[in-house]
XYZ file of C-alpha atoms in Angstrom:
517
model
C 13.508 -9.833 19.588
C 14.635 -10.298 23.189
C 15.084 -13.814 24.453
C 14.467 -15.266 27.852
C 16.122 -18.267 29.442
C 14.573 -20.051 32.339
C 16.329 -19.323 35.649
C 18.028 -22.593 36.451
C 18.518 -23.160 40.162
C 20.272 -25.654 42.348
C 18.403 -28.546 40.792
C 20.342 -28.316 37.493
C 21.519 -31.783 36.483
C 25.077 -31.613 35.163
C 27.275 -34.394 33.946
C 30.198 -35.796 35.902
C 32.527 -34.212 33.365
C 31.314 -30.784 34.451
C 32.277 -31.523 38.030
C 35.763 -32.440 36.868
C 35.933 -29.334 34.692
C 34.859 -27.086 37.560
C 37.445 -28.592 39.851
C 40.213 -28.200 37.293
C 39.119 -24.595 36.603
C 39.765 -23.767 40.262
C 43.296 -25.189 40.212
C 45.401 -23.824 37.270
C 48.187 -26.092 36.050
C 50.837 -23.480 36.805
C 50.084 -23.505 40.578
C 52.882 -25.247 42.515
C 51.892 -28.387 44.422
C 50.383 -27.596 47.816
C 51.225 -29.546 50.952
C 49.191 -32.697 51.257
C 45.784 -32.065 52.786
C 43.065 -34.437 53.817
C 40.862 -35.278 50.777
C 37.551 -33.370 50.890
C 34.508 -35.422 51.549
C 32.060 -36.281 48.772
C 29.563 -33.804 50.242
C 32.180 -31.031 50.211
C 33.115 -31.759 46.603
C 29.457 -31.701 45.571
C 28.890 -28.432 47.430
C 31.905 -26.838 45.729
C 30.717 -27.869 42.266
C 27.188 -26.676 43.043
C 28.525 -23.302 44.212
C 30.559 -22.919 41.007
C 27.541 -23.808 38.892
C 25.439 -21.282 40.791
C 28.024 -18.561 40.131
C 28.060 -19.477 36.435
C 24.257 -19.321 36.212
C 24.250 -15.942 37.940
C 26.694 -14.624 35.296
C 24.597 -16.107 32.494
C 21.373 -14.613 33.800
C 23.111 -11.258 34.327
C 24.238 -11.289 30.673
C 20.696 -12.111 29.576
C 19.323 -9.340 31.789
C 21.672 -6.838 30.119
C 20.408 -8.017 26.730
C 16.729 -7.785 27.714
C 17.273 -4.257 29.040
C 19.009 -3.114 25.876
C 22.419 -2.726 27.538
C 24.150 -4.362 24.603
C 27.715 -3.235 25.336
C 27.518 -4.799 28.808
C 25.763 -7.880 27.407
C 28.467 -8.315 24.765
C 31.233 -8.292 27.368
C 29.294 -10.470 29.827
C 28.537 -13.162 27.256
C 32.203 -13.338 26.277
C 33.028 -14.385 29.858
C 30.086 -16.784 30.061
C 31.184 -18.661 26.947
C 34.660 -19.211 28.381
C 33.286 -21.135 31.336
C 33.326 -24.936 30.947
C 29.792 -25.128 32.354
C 28.384 -23.491 29.208
C 29.045 -26.607 27.120
C 27.033 -28.684 29.592
C 23.857 -26.645 29.196
C 21.010 -28.149 27.245
C 20.818 -27.330 23.539
C 17.837 -25.013 23.983
C 19.510 -22.996 26.740
C 22.752 -22.735 24.765
C 20.820 -21.534 21.711
C 19.029 -18.810 23.701
C 22.306 -17.523 25.130
C 24.116 -17.638 21.777
C 21.257 -15.866 19.988
C 21.118 -13.134 22.623
C 24.899 -12.721 22.410
C 24.702 -12.558 18.617
C 22.084 -9.826 18.835
C 24.259 -7.849 21.238
C 27.277 -8.253 18.968
C 25.292 -7.120 15.917
C 23.850 -4.063 17.661
C 27.279 -3.001 18.907
C 28.773 -3.196 15.430
C 30.608 -6.518 15.725
C 28.945 -8.086 12.701
C 31.467 -10.864 11.914
C 31.245 -12.096 15.511
C 27.455 -11.897 15.306
C 27.390 -14.200 12.273
C 29.628 -16.747 14.055
C 27.368 -16.699 17.111
C 24.186 -17.046 15.054
C 25.697 -20.032 13.269
C 26.496 -21.636 16.636
C 22.923 -20.922 17.730
C 21.462 -22.638 14.659
C 23.786 -25.610 15.256
C 22.546 -25.901 18.845
C 18.878 -25.710 17.909
C 17.278 -24.940 14.532
C 14.926 -21.939 14.717
C 13.605 -19.624 11.984
C 14.397 -16.529 14.037
C 18.128 -17.259 14.119
C 18.325 -18.083 10.410
C 16.510 -14.831 9.625
C 18.793 -12.740 11.808
C 21.830 -14.495 10.369
C 20.619 -13.655 6.857
C 20.172 -9.983 7.773
C 23.660 -9.691 9.273
C 25.252 -11.435 6.279
C 23.338 -9.037 4.019
C 24.663 -6.030 5.967
C 28.169 -7.442 5.548
C 27.499 -7.684 1.798
C 28.001 -11.462 2.006
C 25.123 -11.941 -0.403
C 25.750 -15.630 -1.149
C 25.746 -16.433 2.581
C 22.626 -14.305 3.114
C 20.859 -16.185 0.311
C 21.839 -19.548 1.803
C 20.428 -18.507 5.192
C 17.196 -17.268 3.626
C 16.825 -20.547 1.739
C 17.041 -22.445 5.044
C 14.322 -20.209 6.445
C 12.068 -20.414 3.381
C 12.338 -24.169 2.851
C 11.780 -25.241 6.457
C 9.516 -22.467 7.768
C 7.625 -21.013 4.776
C 4.984 -19.688 7.172
C 7.623 -17.327 8.604
C 7.827 -15.448 5.291
C 4.859 -13.293 6.301
C 7.095 -11.586 8.883
C 10.224 -11.305 6.710
C 11.310 -7.907 5.382
C 10.060 -8.078 1.790
C 12.396 -5.350 0.555
C 15.484 -7.250 1.731
C 14.426 -10.318 -0.253
C 13.705 -8.250 -3.360
C 17.037 -6.430 -3.165
C 19.039 -9.542 -2.322
C 18.172 -11.323 -5.556
C 19.416 -8.279 -7.514
C 22.688 -8.179 -5.551
C 23.537 -11.784 -6.370
C 25.428 -12.472 -9.624
C 22.990 -12.722 -12.524
C 23.553 -16.402 -13.226
C 24.571 -17.690 -9.798
C 23.192 -20.930 -8.424
C 22.491 -19.235 -5.062
C 20.233 -16.754 -6.839
C 18.357 -19.492 -8.663
C 17.964 -21.566 -5.487
C 16.637 -18.558 -3.573
C 14.150 -17.610 -6.285
C 12.874 -21.170 -6.645
C 12.459 -21.452 -2.875
C 10.449 -18.214 -2.795
C 8.247 -19.442 -5.625
C 7.660 -22.821 -3.951
C 6.709 -21.044 -0.721
C 4.198 -18.858 -2.609
C 5.954 -15.714 -1.415
C 4.398 -12.322 -2.038
C 5.727 -8.857 -1.324
C 3.770 -7.194 1.470
C 3.529 -3.752 -0.165
C 4.763 -4.144 -3.752
C 4.182 -6.343 -6.791
C 6.515 -9.356 -6.771
C 6.512 -9.615 -10.587
C 10.142 -8.416 -10.924
C 11.241 -11.367 -8.790
C 9.234 -13.834 -10.892
C 10.601 -12.324 -14.094
C 14.129 -12.848 -12.773
C 13.272 -16.500 -12.095
C 11.710 -16.986 -15.529
C 14.790 -15.493 -17.176
C 17.138 -17.817 -15.274
C 14.991 -20.860 -16.063
C 14.884 -19.999 -19.761
C 18.654 -19.530 -19.815
C 19.012 -23.052 -18.393
C 16.536 -24.589 -20.800
C 13.926 -25.338 -18.117
C 10.996 -24.326 -20.295
C 8.257 -26.275 -18.537
C 9.116 -24.695 -15.207
C 9.259 -21.255 -16.855
C 5.749 -21.784 -18.255
C 4.472 -22.276 -14.719
C 6.272 -19.325 -13.135
C 5.361 -16.833 -15.882
C 1.709 -16.956 -14.843
C 2.554 -14.969 -11.715
C 3.891 -12.004 -13.702
C 1.319 -9.204 -13.842
C 3.335 -5.976 -13.614
C 3.101 -4.066 -16.942
C 6.834 -3.349 -17.181
C 7.694 -7.016 -16.614
C 5.133 -7.962 -19.258
C 6.835 -5.581 -21.666
C 10.158 -7.288 -20.890
C 8.600 -10.615 -21.853
C 7.231 -9.199 -25.104
C 10.402 -7.529 -26.368
C 12.941 -10.337 -25.866
C 12.728 -13.240 -28.339
C 13.945 -15.696 -25.710
C 10.439 -15.580 -24.229
C 8.427 -15.984 -27.438
C 7.611 -19.623 -26.669
C 5.757 -18.471 -23.541
C 3.229 -16.334 -25.412
C 0.743 -19.143 -25.916
C 0.879 -20.223 -22.272
C 0.724 -17.050 -20.215
C -1.715 -14.207 -19.785
C 1.155 -11.760 -20.252
C 0.319 -11.294 -23.942
C -2.732 -9.236 -22.965
C -2.946 -5.471 -23.419
C -0.286 -3.598 -21.413
C -2.624 -0.692 -20.651
C -5.127 -3.138 -19.143
C -2.318 -4.664 -17.097
C -1.486 -1.185 -15.829
C -5.081 -0.637 -14.677
C -5.121 -4.011 -12.947
C -1.895 -3.176 -11.179
C -3.424 0.006 -9.782
C -6.323 -2.013 -8.369
C -3.948 -4.541 -6.791
C -1.719 -1.867 -5.271
C -4.702 0.067 -3.954
C -5.839 -3.093 -2.171
C -2.369 -3.539 -0.639
C -2.469 0.065 0.579
C -5.894 -0.467 2.160
C -4.654 -3.618 3.927
C -1.595 -1.774 5.265
C -2.884 1.612 6.476
C 0.296 2.278 8.476
C 2.594 1.633 5.514
C 3.851 4.598 3.509
C 5.683 2.232 1.188
C 2.380 0.711 0.084
C 1.357 4.227 -0.995
C 4.688 4.789 -2.730
C 4.152 1.567 -4.694
C 0.625 2.669 -5.580
C 2.010 6.010 -6.771
C 4.427 4.158 -9.099
C 1.492 2.274 -10.605
C -0.412 5.539 -11.046
C 2.612 7.138 -12.737
C 2.838 4.242 -15.190
C -0.810 4.788 -16.128
C -0.350 8.571 -16.330
C -2.712 9.348 -13.440
C -0.807 12.370 -12.148
C -3.789 13.699 -10.190
C -4.013 10.392 -8.312
C -0.345 10.647 -7.335
C -0.783 14.168 -6.015
C -3.864 13.142 -4.023
C -1.879 10.344 -2.360
C 0.959 12.692 -1.494
C -1.431 15.328 -0.143
C -3.173 12.797 2.087
C 0.134 11.561 3.507
C 1.319 15.140 3.963
C -1.618 15.825 6.255
C -0.614 12.968 8.556
C 2.284 12.837 10.986
C 5.171 10.390 11.058
C 3.592 8.646 14.053
C 0.772 7.507 11.762
C 3.163 5.265 9.832
C 5.537 2.422 10.603
C 7.931 3.543 7.853
C 7.997 7.362 7.921
C 11.358 7.323 6.106
C 9.411 6.469 2.941
C 7.809 9.915 2.930
C 10.607 11.347 0.761
C 9.848 8.785 -1.962
C 6.170 9.735 -2.052
C 7.268 13.357 -2.423
C 9.601 12.193 -5.205
C 6.722 10.666 -7.182
C 4.649 13.794 -6.539
C 7.460 15.855 -8.074
C 7.380 13.635 -11.182
C 3.608 14.140 -11.478
C 4.026 17.911 -11.123
C 6.723 17.974 -13.807
C 4.485 15.988 -16.160
C 1.707 18.513 -15.559
C 4.031 21.342 -16.577
C 4.445 22.634 -13.012
C 8.253 22.541 -12.967
C 8.672 25.116 -10.201
C 6.384 23.098 -7.924
C 8.304 19.932 -8.818
C 11.579 21.618 -7.820
C 10.082 22.806 -4.527
C 8.800 19.322 -3.700
C 12.174 17.709 -4.409
C 13.974 20.424 -2.462
C 11.905 19.543 0.605
C 12.369 15.820 0.056
C 16.134 16.165 -0.381
C 16.405 17.813 3.054
C 14.964 14.734 4.745
C 17.171 11.957 5.999
C 17.471 8.663 4.136
C 17.796 5.664 6.457
C 19.036 8.041 9.145
C 21.730 9.530 6.881
C 21.867 12.624 4.648
C 19.534 12.151 1.701
C 21.296 10.963 -1.449
C 18.519 9.745 -3.733
C 16.339 12.853 -3.767
C 19.382 15.160 -3.850
C 20.598 13.417 -7.018
C 17.096 13.533 -8.524
C 16.871 17.235 -7.704
C 20.246 17.857 -9.352
C 19.081 15.968 -12.451
C 15.921 18.069 -12.611
C 17.920 21.299 -12.303
C 20.125 20.092 -15.149
C 17.082 19.389 -17.333
C 15.850 22.904 -16.550
C 19.218 24.334 -17.662
C 20.119 25.491 -14.163
C 23.650 24.044 -13.910
C 24.752 26.070 -10.883
C 21.774 24.832 -8.885
C 22.450 21.276 -10.087
C 26.052 21.385 -8.827
C 24.921 22.951 -5.528
C 22.489 20.067 -4.996
C 25.258 17.558 -5.694
C 27.439 19.361 -3.163
C 25.118 18.246 -0.363
C 25.491 14.562 -1.134
C 28.876 13.590 0.303
C 31.176 10.729 -0.712
C 29.208 7.721 0.566
C 27.684 6.521 -2.721
C 27.300 3.164 -4.386
C 28.830 2.588 -7.808
C 25.630 3.261 -9.761
C 24.898 6.493 -7.889
C 28.402 7.733 -8.692
C 27.694 7.247 -12.380
C 24.450 9.222 -12.149
C 26.289 12.009 -10.309
C 28.945 12.163 -13.029
C 26.238 12.264 -15.682
C 24.743 15.303 -13.967
C 28.205 16.879 -13.745
C 28.629 16.301 -17.467
C 25.251 17.915 -18.153
C 26.142 20.934 -15.988
C 29.586 21.291 -17.562
C 28.061 21.178 -21.030
C 25.545 23.899 -20.091
C 28.330 26.063 -18.672
C 30.600 25.531 -21.660
C 33.200 23.821 -19.466
C 34.623 21.359 -21.988
C 37.422 20.105 -19.736
C 34.989 19.286 -16.921
C 32.675 17.541 -19.397
C 35.549 15.438 -20.752
C 36.566 14.506 -17.218
C 33.044 13.369 -16.366
C 32.733 11.390 -19.615
C 36.057 9.700 -18.965
C 34.864 8.536 -15.550
C 31.590 7.290 -17.035
C 33.429 5.345 -19.720
C 35.883 3.770 -17.290
C 33.062 2.618 -14.985
C 30.401 1.824 -17.583
C 29.918 -1.716 -16.250
C 28.267 -0.229 -13.143
C 25.533 1.398 -15.254
C 25.956 0.945 -18.997
C 22.791 2.796 -19.946
C 23.861 5.833 -17.903
C 27.002 5.922 -20.047
C 24.855 5.461 -23.158
C 22.760 8.494 -22.189
C 25.895 10.550 -21.571
C 27.113 9.814 -25.108
C 23.782 10.978 -26.507
C 23.892 14.112 -24.392
C 27.154 14.958 -26.137
C 25.655 14.047 -29.553
C 28.111 11.157 -29.991
C 25.528 9.022 -31.744
C 27.989 6.759 -33.568
C 29.595 5.689 -30.283
C 26.160 5.273 -28.725
C 25.110 2.978 -31.585
C 28.209 0.828 -31.128
C 27.594 0.561 -27.393
C 23.918 -0.302 -27.934
C 24.842 -3.178 -30.237
C 27.399 -4.450 -27.711
C 24.848 -4.416 -24.883
C 22.208 -6.167 -26.963
C 24.690 -8.960 -27.698
C 25.282 -9.717 -23.996
C 23.059 -12.032 -22.010
C 23.054 -9.936 -18.841
C 22.241 -6.569 -20.482
C 20.058 -7.396 -23.471
C 16.590 -7.209 -21.924
C 17.249 -3.940 -20.053
C 18.771 -2.421 -23.184
C 15.769 -3.553 -25.226
C 13.503 -1.954 -22.613
C 15.482 1.292 -22.887
C 14.882 1.266 -26.654
C 11.091 1.001 -26.392
C 8.801 3.943 -27.142
C 6.664 4.812 -24.124
C 4.566 7.858 -23.343
C 6.756 10.797 -22.369
C 6.080 14.415 -21.477
C 7.475 17.149 -23.695
C 11.214 17.516 -23.040
C 12.494 20.150 -20.644
C 14.871 22.759 -22.145
C 18.045 20.948 -21.105
C 16.860 17.645 -22.602
C 15.777 18.754 -26.082
C 19.103 17.929 -27.766
C 19.345 14.637 -25.854
C 15.857 13.591 -27.026
C 16.781 14.413 -30.616
C 19.955 12.337 -30.358
C 17.982 9.413 -28.938
C 15.506 9.586 -31.831
C 18.425 9.591 -34.270
C 19.859 6.536 -32.534
C 16.591 4.622 -32.762
C 16.255 5.444 -36.464
C 19.645 3.992 -37.370
C 19.614 0.810 -39.451
C 22.468 -0.755 -37.475
C 20.629 -0.267 -34.182
C 17.400 -1.624 -35.653
C 19.271 -4.634 -36.998
C 21.011 -5.326 -33.677
C 17.688 -5.122 -31.840
C 15.925 -7.376 -34.359
C 18.448 -10.155 -33.786
C 17.407 -10.582 -30.166
C 14.078 -8.813 -29.773
C 11.826 -6.074 -31.041
C 11.113 -2.382 -30.536
C 7.504 -1.301 -30.020
C 5.339 1.543 -28.799
C 3.296 1.367 -25.579
C 0.597 3.705 -24.291
C 1.946 3.754 -20.745
C 4.795 5.654 -19.145
C 7.900 3.517 -19.071
C 9.469 4.538 -15.781
C 9.068 6.631 -12.685
C 11.527 9.257 -13.911
C 11.282 12.925 -14.814
C 11.965 12.547 -18.533
C-alpha cells in the first residue's frame, strides 16, 4: 500500500528548538571562528530557518514520490537522508508515521528486512495503525522471527479485529505451526484469533481450533476447551479428538462425536460455498478438492481440475495454486487406477514454478509416485530437478525416496546412507523415518519408535492418527511390501498396548490424507 503525506508549505509551524537545530546544522563545530559580523536581523534568521525547512520538505516529498512510483532503491536512499535531518523529529506524529512506513516498505522491497522491521516499529510508536502492525508481522515472518511475528499479529487482532478480513489467512495458519508447540506466544495468538471470531477465507479453520483445544487441555483449562471445540468441524480434526484419550471429557459437550462420514459431507458443502464466494480464488478450489478426496469423490476432483484448466491465469488472483489442483487431480487419477495419467499430470505440475521458484513440492510428489510404481531411475531424475533449497522436512522426504529407489535398484550402500540421514534427522519428521524403517522391513525398530512417539506429548496425536485405518486404494507395486510391514506393525501386541495407554485405533470410512497411498 502506497502512502501519501500532505504537502506541507511555508505555513508549517515548527518549534523554537527546530530553529536552533537548523542554525547549528549550518555551522559545524569543526569550522574555525569567523571574523565578527553584524548579527542578522530577526527577519533574516526566520527566513533562513524557513528556507532550510522548505529544503527539508522538498527532500521528504521527493522520497515519498519515489516510493509512490515504485522506485524503491531511490526511496530507500532518500529516506535515509531525510531521517538524518533534525527537522524530521519536529514533524507531527502522523507525518512521521507516514514517512517511516513508506521507508519501511522501501527497505523491505529492496531486501533490507532487518531495517524494515526497525522502521515499522518506529512507525507504530509514532502512531498506532493496523497496516503497520500487519506489515511488521509479515516482515518478521519472512525473517523467521516467528515469536515477533506472533506478537505483532496479536496487536493487530486485539485492537483491530475488523482488519482480519484483509489479512493473509495462510500466513496465520502457517505461523501457528511454526511456533514451538507449547509456547505462550502460540497460545496468545490462537486465543486472540478465537476471540476475534477469525475464519480462513478459503479453507476450514478447524486445524487452528484443534491446536488451541490441545494447548488448553494441556494447561488444564477444560472449560475454555469445551467452548472452543464446538468450532471444530473438519473430519480429520474430529478423528484427532476421538483417538486421543486426553479429549475424552469433551465428548459429551461437542458435536464432534457425530459420524465422521457425515462430517466429511458437510465439509464438502462448506468448501463449495467458500469456492462460490471466491470465484477468483484457485486455493478455494484446491481446498474443495481436498474435501472431495477425503470423501472419495474422485470424479468431483477431476471436474474441478478440468474446469480450472479451461481458464487462464488471468481469471484467478492466485494462479500459482494451479499446480496444487493438478496435484489433487493426480491423486484422484491414481485412485481410479489411471497411474499413467497421474504421472502425466504431476509431470506437468512439477514443471510449473512454485512461488516464483523451481517447483519442489510437485517434483517430490512425482518422485514418490515413480518410486511406488517401481521406476527408480525416473524417481531419481525427478529429484535431480529440485535443487538444494529445501526445508528440513522436505529433505527427509527426499531421502526417503532415495532409499526407496536404492532398494529397488539393489544399491544397499545408497539405501544405508539414506537411512542413516533419516535416523540422524528424525526429529524433523519422525513418521517419515518410521515409514523408511517399514520400507526396509525393520518392523522391530519401527515398533520401538512408535512406542517412543506415542509417549511424547508433542507427537502422540499425529502418531495415533498415522495408526488409524482409513480407506486406501490397492497398493502400487513398489508399496506392496511396505503395506504388509505396516499391517504387521499394527498387529503387534506391544504397539497395541502403547496405543491403548494414550488413545485408541479405529477404522474410518473416509480417506485419511491427500496422498497417493
